[in-house]
């Protein structure tokens, strides 16, 4: 009964002045109640212990509230940093994905260019082979034609040589005949 009267609920304690007022009310109630001095002293000691504990608890609560606010601010700050880091990681992840996609496209294009280059090199090689074959065919045909024409050329040369001989012989004959005609003409003139 007395103990419940002496304990001040923590809701009513808002500042240290309220505590002092409650303390003085409790002491005056104990002294005027007609209790033996020993009981009153025991209650006083008990009250002072409880009051001291309550004051300590109140101070600890203030410190804890202050520390809680500091921790809440630190937590909020860390949360913002974490959100910023997460946003950066998402952005980096997206950038990395885009770079991987671009790299994959470049690899595909490089592979396509390699295949195209190989096809073109094969085509060039085939065209070189075709050119060499055509050149060889032309040279072979030229030789064949030359071989075919060679007897005709030889025969034509022989005919030319014969004609030259005939011309030479005819020229000699003409020269002789002209000489004879001149001689005859001279003789005729002389006779006339």
PDB file of C-alpha atoms in Angstrom:
ATOM      1  CA  UNK A   1       0.000   0.000   0.000  1.00  0.00           C
ATOM      2  CA  UNK A   2       2.631   2.515   1.016  1.00  0.00           C
ATOM      3  CA  UNK A   3       5.072   1.253  -1.549  1.00  0.00           C
ATOM      4  CA  UNK A   4       2.656   1.857  -4.435  1.00  0.00           C
ATOM      5  CA  UNK A   5       2.046   5.332  -3.098  1.00  0.00           C
ATOM      6  CA  UNK A   6       5.754   6.094  -2.959  1.00  0.00           C
ATOM      7  CA  UNK A   7       6.620   4.923  -6.466  1.00  0.00           C
ATOM      8  CA  UNK A   8       6.020   7.640  -9.023  1.00  0.00           C
ATOM      9  CA  UNK A   9       5.085   6.228 -12.441  1.00  0.00           C
ATOM     10  CA  UNK A  10       7.660   7.096 -15.140  1.00  0.00           C
ATOM     11  CA  UNK A  11       4.978   8.743 -17.323  1.00  0.00           C
ATOM     12  CA  UNK A  12       4.494  11.529 -14.816  1.00  0.00           C
ATOM     13  CA  UNK A  13       8.210  12.255 -14.548  1.00  0.00           C
ATOM     14  CA  UNK A  14       9.066  14.657 -17.294  1.00  0.00           C
ATOM     15  CA  UNK A  15      11.842  16.683 -15.694  1.00  0.00           C
ATOM     16  CA  UNK A  16      13.978  16.623 -12.580  1.00  0.00           C
ATOM     17  CA  UNK A  17      11.785  19.333 -10.874  1.00  0.00           C
ATOM     18  CA  UNK A  18       8.820  16.933 -11.017  1.00  0.00           C
ATOM     19  CA  UNK A  19      10.964  14.310  -9.283  1.00  0.00           C
ATOM     20  CA  UNK A  20      11.877  16.648  -6.458  1.00  0.00           C
ATOM     21  CA  UNK A  21       8.257  17.622  -5.944  1.00  0.00           C
ATOM     22  CA  UNK A  22       7.184  13.977  -5.845  1.00  0.00           C
ATOM     23  CA  UNK A  23       9.974  13.215  -3.392  1.00  0.00           C
ATOM     24  CA  UNK A  24       8.936  15.909  -0.958  1.00  0.00           C
ATOM     25  CA  UNK A  25       5.283  14.766  -1.107  1.00  0.00           C
ATOM     26  CA  UNK A  26       6.281  11.180  -0.337  1.00  0.00           C
ATOM     27  CA  UNK A  27       8.510  12.161   2.603  1.00  0.00           C
ATOM     28  CA  UNK A  28       5.856  14.376   4.173  1.00  0.00           C
ATOM     29  CA  UNK A  29       3.273  11.565   3.789  1.00  0.00           C
ATOM     30  CA  UNK A  30       5.586   9.110   5.568  1.00  0.00           C
ATOM     31  CA  UNK A  31       6.373  11.507   8.421  1.00  0.00           C
ATOM     32  CA  UNK A  32       2.770  12.435   9.110  1.00  0.00           C
ATOM     33  CA  UNK A  33       1.424   8.898   8.838  1.00  0.00           C
ATOM     34  CA  UNK A  34       2.185   7.859  12.401  1.00  0.00           C
ATOM     35  CA  UNK A  35       4.461   4.984  11.445  1.00  0.00           C
ATOM     36  CA  UNK A  36       7.350   3.933  13.654  1.00  0.00           C
ATOM     37  CA  UNK A  37      10.570   5.775  12.929  1.00  0.00           C
ATOM     38  CA  UNK A  38      12.376   2.591  11.915  1.00  0.00           C
ATOM     39  CA  UNK A  39       9.706   1.787   9.356  1.00  0.00           C
ATOM     40  CA  UNK A  40       9.768   5.333   8.075  1.00  0.00           C
ATOM     41  CA  UNK A  41      13.573   5.226   7.843  1.00  0.00           C
ATOM     42  CA  UNK A  42      13.404   1.905   6.008  1.00  0.00           C
ATOM     43  CA  UNK A  43      10.847   3.349   3.632  1.00  0.00           C
ATOM     44  CA  UNK A  44      12.988   6.460   3.181  1.00  0.00           C
ATOM     45  CA  UNK A  45      16.064   4.372   2.365  1.00  0.00           C
ATOM     46  CA  UNK A  46      14.032   2.254   0.021  1.00  0.00           C
ATOM     47  CA  UNK A  47      12.559   5.388  -1.566  1.00  0.00           C
ATOM     48  CA  UNK A  48      15.960   7.032  -1.963  1.00  0.00           C
ATOM     49  CA  UNK A  49      17.339   3.874  -3.577  1.00  0.00           C
ATOM     50  CA  UNK A  50      14.363   3.667  -5.886  1.00  0.00           C
ATOM     51  CA  UNK A  51      14.561   7.385  -6.588  1.00  0.00           C
ATOM     52  CA  UNK A  52      18.298   7.114  -7.339  1.00  0.00           C
ATOM     53  CA  UNK A  53      17.683   4.127  -9.568  1.00  0.00           C
ATOM     54  CA  UNK A  54      14.864   5.991 -11.321  1.00  0.00           C
ATOM     55  CA  UNK A  55      17.079   9.047 -11.829  1.00  0.00           C
ATOM     56  CA  UNK A  56      19.831   6.805 -13.214  1.00  0.00           C
ATOM     57  CA  UNK A  57      17.302   5.057 -15.408  1.00  0.00           C
ATOM     58  CA  UNK A  58      15.963   8.420 -16.596  1.00  0.00           C
ATOM     59  CA  UNK A  59      19.496   9.675 -17.410  1.00  0.00           C
ATOM     60  CA  UNK A  60      20.309   6.380 -19.127  1.00  0.00           C
ATOM     61  CA  UNK A  61      17.089   6.644 -21.092  1.00  0.00           C
ATOM     62  CA  UNK A  62      18.021  10.172 -22.223  1.00  0.00           C
ATOM     63  CA  UNK A  63      21.468   8.923 -23.251  1.00  0.00           C
ATOM     64  CA  UNK A  64      19.948   5.945 -25.026  1.00  0.00           C
ATOM     65  CA  UNK A  65      17.436   8.172 -26.837  1.00  0.00           C
ATOM     66  CA  UNK A  66      20.271  10.491 -27.878  1.00  0.00           C
ATOM     67  CA  UNK A  67      22.379   7.528 -28.973  1.00  0.00           C
ATOM     68  CA  UNK A  68      19.321   6.056 -30.756  1.00  0.00           C
ATOM     69  CA  UNK A  69      18.843   9.317 -32.670  1.00  0.00           C
ATOM     70  CA  UNK A  70      22.514   9.357 -33.605  1.00  0.00           C
ATOM     71  CA  UNK A  71      22.304   5.732 -34.700  1.00  0.00           C
ATOM     72  CA  UNK A  72      19.122   6.490 -36.640  1.00  0.00           C
ATOM     73  CA  UNK A  73      20.895   9.365 -38.437  1.00  0.00           C
ATOM     74  CA  UNK A  74      23.912   7.154 -39.097  1.00  0.00           C
ATOM     75  CA  UNK A  75      21.605   4.371 -40.314  1.00  0.00           C
ATOM     76  CA  UNK A  76      19.750   6.813 -42.585  1.00  0.00           C
ATOM     77  CA  UNK A  77      23.073   8.085 -43.928  1.00  0.00           C
ATOM     78  CA  UNK A  78      24.308   4.528 -44.512  1.00  0.00           C
ATOM     79  CA  UNK A  79      20.978   3.619 -46.089  1.00  0.00           C
ATOM     80  CA  UNK A  80      21.332   6.553 -48.516  1.00  0.00           C
ATOM     81  CA  UNK A  81      24.905   5.496 -49.271  1.00  0.00           C
ATOM     82  CA  UNK A  82      23.738   1.914 -49.814  1.00  0.00           C
ATOM     83  CA  UNK A  83      20.916   3.066 -52.118  1.00  0.00           C
ATOM     84  CA  UNK A  84      23.390   5.220 -54.043  1.00  0.00           C
ATOM     85  CA  UNK A  85      25.828   2.299 -54.249  1.00  0.00           C
ATOM     86  CA  UNK A  86      23.015  -0.014 -55.374  1.00  0.00           C
ATOM     87  CA  UNK A  87      21.975   2.519 -58.030  1.00  0.00           C
ATOM     88  CA  UNK A  88      25.600   2.761 -59.192  1.00  0.00           C
ATOM     89  CA  UNK A  89      25.888  -1.026 -59.240  1.00  0.00           C
ATOM     90  CA  UNK A  90      22.683  -1.300 -61.286  1.00  0.00           C
ATOM     91  CA  UNK A  91      23.975   1.363 -63.673  1.00  0.00           C
ATOM     92  CA  UNK A  92      27.365  -0.362 -63.906  1.00  0.00           C
ATOM     93  CA  UNK A  93      25.637  -3.686 -64.412  1.00  0.00           C
ATOM     94  CA  UNK A  94      23.554  -2.223 -67.252  1.00  0.00           C
ATOM     95  CA  UNK A  95      26.647  -0.588 -68.754  1.00  0.00           C
ATOM     96  CA  UNK A  96      28.534  -3.870 -68.459  1.00  0.00           C
ATOM     97  CA  UNK A  97      25.645  -5.713 -70.124  1.00  0.00           C
ATOM     98  CA  UNK A  98      25.598  -3.166 -72.949  1.00  0.00           C
ATOM     99  CA  UNK A  99      29.368  -3.512 -73.338  1.00  0.00           C
ATOM    100  CA  UNK A 100      29.065  -7.303 -73.402  1.00  0.00           C
ATOM    101  CA  UNK A 101      26.310  -7.049 -76.035  1.00  0.00           C
ATOM    102  CA  UNK A 102      28.445  -4.651 -78.084  1.00  0.00           C
ATOM    103  CA  UNK A 103      31.463  -6.938 -77.712  1.00  0.00           C
ATOM    104  CA  UNK A 104      29.372  -9.893 -78.819  1.00  0.00           C
ATOM    105  CA  UNK A 105      28.168  -7.938 -81.872  1.00  0.00           C
ATOM    106  CA  UNK A 106      31.754  -6.936 -82.674  1.00  0.00           C
ATOM    107  CA  UNK A 107      32.833 -10.572 -82.323  1.00  0.00           C
ATOM    108  CA  UNK A 108      30.041 -11.660 -84.685  1.00  0.00           C
ATOM    109  CA  UNK A 109      30.989  -8.939 -87.180  1.00  0.00           C
ATOM    110  CA  UNK A 110      34.684  -9.843 -86.896  1.00  0.00           C
ATOM    111  CA  UNK A 111      33.811 -13.495 -87.470  1.00  0.00           C
ATOM    112  CA  UNK A 112      31.700 -12.516 -90.507  1.00  0.00           C
ATOM    113  CA  UNK A 113      34.559 -10.386 -91.853  1.00  0.00           C
ATOM    114  CA  UNK A 114      36.988 -13.274 -91.345  1.00  0.00           C
ATOM    115  CA  UNK A 115      34.672 -15.602 -93.255  1.00  0.00           C
ATOM    116  CA  UNK A 116      34.196 -13.006 -96.001  1.00  0.00           C
ATOM    117  CA  UNK A 117      37.962 -12.428 -96.198  1.00  0.00           C
ATOM    118  CA  UNK A 118      38.563 -16.173 -96.473  1.00  0.00           C
ATOM    119  CA  UNK A 119      35.947 -16.445 -99.233  1.00  0.00           C
ATOM    120  CA  UNK A 120      37.528 -13.525-101.088  1.00  0.00           C
ATOM    121  CA  UNK A 121      41.004 -15.039-100.712  1.00  0.00           C
ATOM    122  CA  UNK A 122      39.683 -18.331-102.104  1.00  0.00           C
ATOM    123  CA  UNK A 123      38.033 -16.416-104.954  1.00  0.00           C
ATOM    124  CA  UNK A 124      41.272 -14.553-105.667  1.00  0.00           C
ATOM    125  CA  UNK A 125      43.184 -17.833-105.650  1.00  0.00           C
ATOM    126  CA  UNK A 126      40.642 -19.373-108.060  1.00  0.00           C
ATOM    127  CA  UNK A 127      40.834 -16.326-110.333  1.00  0.00           C
ATOM    128  CA  UNK A 128      44.647 -16.513-110.271  1.00  0.00           C
ATOM    129  CA  UNK A 129      44.447 -20.199-111.173  1.00  0.00           C
ATOM    130  CA  UNK A 130      41.935 -19.448-113.961  1.00  0.00           C
ATOM    131  CA  UNK A 131      44.167 -16.661-115.289  1.00  0.00           C
ATOM    132  CA  UNK A 132      47.192 -18.966-115.245  1.00  0.00           C
ATOM    133  CA  UNK A 133      45.175 -21.684-116.992  1.00  0.00           C
ATOM    134  CA  UNK A 134      43.949 -19.233-119.638  1.00  0.00           C
ATOM    135  CA  UNK A 135      47.465 -17.885-120.143  1.00  0.00           C
ATOM    136  CA  UNK A 136      48.805 -21.420-120.515  1.00  0.00           C
ATOM    137  CA  UNK A 137      45.975 -22.257-122.925  1.00  0.00           C
ATOM    138  CA  UNK A 138      46.789 -19.152-124.987  1.00  0.00           C
ATOM    139  CA  UNK A 139      50.474 -20.032-125.045  1.00  0.00           C
ATOM    140  CA  UNK A 140      49.636 -23.630-126.034  1.00  0.00           C
ATOM    141  CA  UNK A 141      47.309 -22.401-128.800  1.00  0.00           C
ATOM    142  CA  UNK A 142      49.948 -19.969-130.019  1.00  0.00           C
ATOM    143  CA  UNK A 143      52.448 -22.842-130.169  1.00  0.00           C
ATOM    144  CA  UNK A 144      49.930 -25.080-131.917  1.00  0.00           C
ATOM    145  CA  UNK A 145      49.100 -22.331-134.413  1.00  0.00           C
ATOM    146  CA  UNK A 146      52.773 -21.654-134.904  1.00  0.00           C
ATOM    147  CA  UNK A 147      53.375 -25.366-135.451  1.00  0.00           C
ATOM    148  CA  UNK A 148      50.477 -25.469-137.922  1.00  0.00           C
ATOM    149  CA  UNK A 149      51.634 -22.328-139.719  1.00  0.00           C
ATOM    150  CA  UNK A 150      55.316 -23.297-139.684  1.00  0.00           C
ATOM    151  CA  UNK A 151      55.055 -25.700-142.665  1.00  0.00           C
ATOM    152  CA  UNK A 152      52.964 -23.133-144.557  1.00  0.00           C
ATOM    153  CA  UNK A 153      55.540 -20.431-143.732  1.00  0.00           C
ATOM    154  CA  UNK A 154      58.336 -22.765-144.862  1.00  0.00           C
ATOM    155  CA  UNK A 155      56.425 -23.602-148.002  1.00  0.00           C
ATOM    156  CA  UNK A 156      55.705 -19.892-148.625  1.00  0.00           C
ATOM    157  CA  UNK A 157      59.389 -19.090-148.050  1.00  0.00           C
ATOM    158  CA  UNK A 158      60.354 -21.782-150.512  1.00  0.00           C
ATOM    159  CA  UNK A 159      57.847 -20.425-153.018  1.00  0.00           C
ATOM    160  CA  UNK A 160      59.205 -16.912-152.495  1.00  0.00           C
ATOM    161  CA  UNK A 161      62.723 -18.212-153.017  1.00  0.00           C
ATOM    162  CA  UNK A 162      61.644 -19.962-156.217  1.00  0.00           C
ATOM    163  CA  UNK A 163      59.862 -16.850-157.424  1.00  0.00           C
ATOM    164  CA  UNK A 164      62.947 -14.786-156.699  1.00  0.00           C
ATOM    165  CA  UNK A 165      65.023 -17.228-158.664  1.00  0.00           C
ATOM    166  CA  UNK A 166      62.521 -17.075-161.510  1.00  0.00           C
ATOM    167  CA  UNK A 167      62.484 -13.305-161.314  1.00  0.00           C
ATOM    168  CA  UNK A 168      66.229 -13.286-161.290  1.00  0.00           C
ATOM    169  CA  UNK A 169      66.299 -15.644-164.267  1.00  0.00           C
ATOM    170  CA  UNK A 170      63.645 -13.587-166.060  1.00  0.00           C
ATOM    171  CA  UNK A 171      65.541 -10.414-165.323  1.00  0.00           C
ATOM    172  CA  UNK A 172      68.631 -11.994-166.779  1.00  0.00           C
ATOM    173  CA  UNK A 173      66.649 -13.113-169.804  1.00  0.00           C
ATOM    174  CA  UNK A 174      65.099  -9.665-170.102  1.00  0.00           C
ATOM    175  CA  UNK A 175      68.471  -8.103-169.784  1.00  0.00           C
ATOM    176  CA  UNK A 176      69.851 -10.424-172.466  1.00  0.00           C
ATOM    177  CA  UNK A 177      66.841  -9.795-174.654  1.00  0.00           C
ATOM    178  CA  UNK A 178      67.142  -6.084-174.155  1.00  0.00           C
ATOM    179  CA  UNK A 179      70.789  -6.327-175.035  1.00  0.00           C
ATOM    180  CA  UNK A 180      69.937  -8.354-178.101  1.00  0.00           C
ATOM    181  CA  UNK A 181      67.184  -5.886-179.023  1.00  0.00           C
ATOM    182  CA  UNK A 182      69.592  -3.052-178.700  1.00  0.00           C
ATOM    183  CA  UNK A 183      72.142  -4.880-180.770  1.00  0.00           C
ATOM    184  CA  UNK A 184      69.503  -5.687-183.342  1.00  0.00           C
ATOM    185  CA  UNK A 185      68.281  -2.147-183.308  1.00  0.00           C
ATOM    186  CA  UNK A 186      71.815  -0.952-183.873  1.00  0.00           C
ATOM    187  CA  UNK A 187      72.279  -3.397-186.683  1.00  0.00           C
ATOM    188  CA  UNK A 188      69.007  -2.316-188.231  1.00  0.00           C
ATOM    189  CA  UNK A 189      70.024   1.253-187.983  1.00  0.00           C
ATOM    190  CA  UNK A 190      73.292   0.440-189.513  1.00  0.00           C
ATOM    191  CA  UNK A 191      71.608  -1.345-192.312  1.00  0.00           C
ATOM    192  CA  UNK A 192      69.311   1.360-192.997  1.00  0.00           C
TER     193      UNK A 192
END
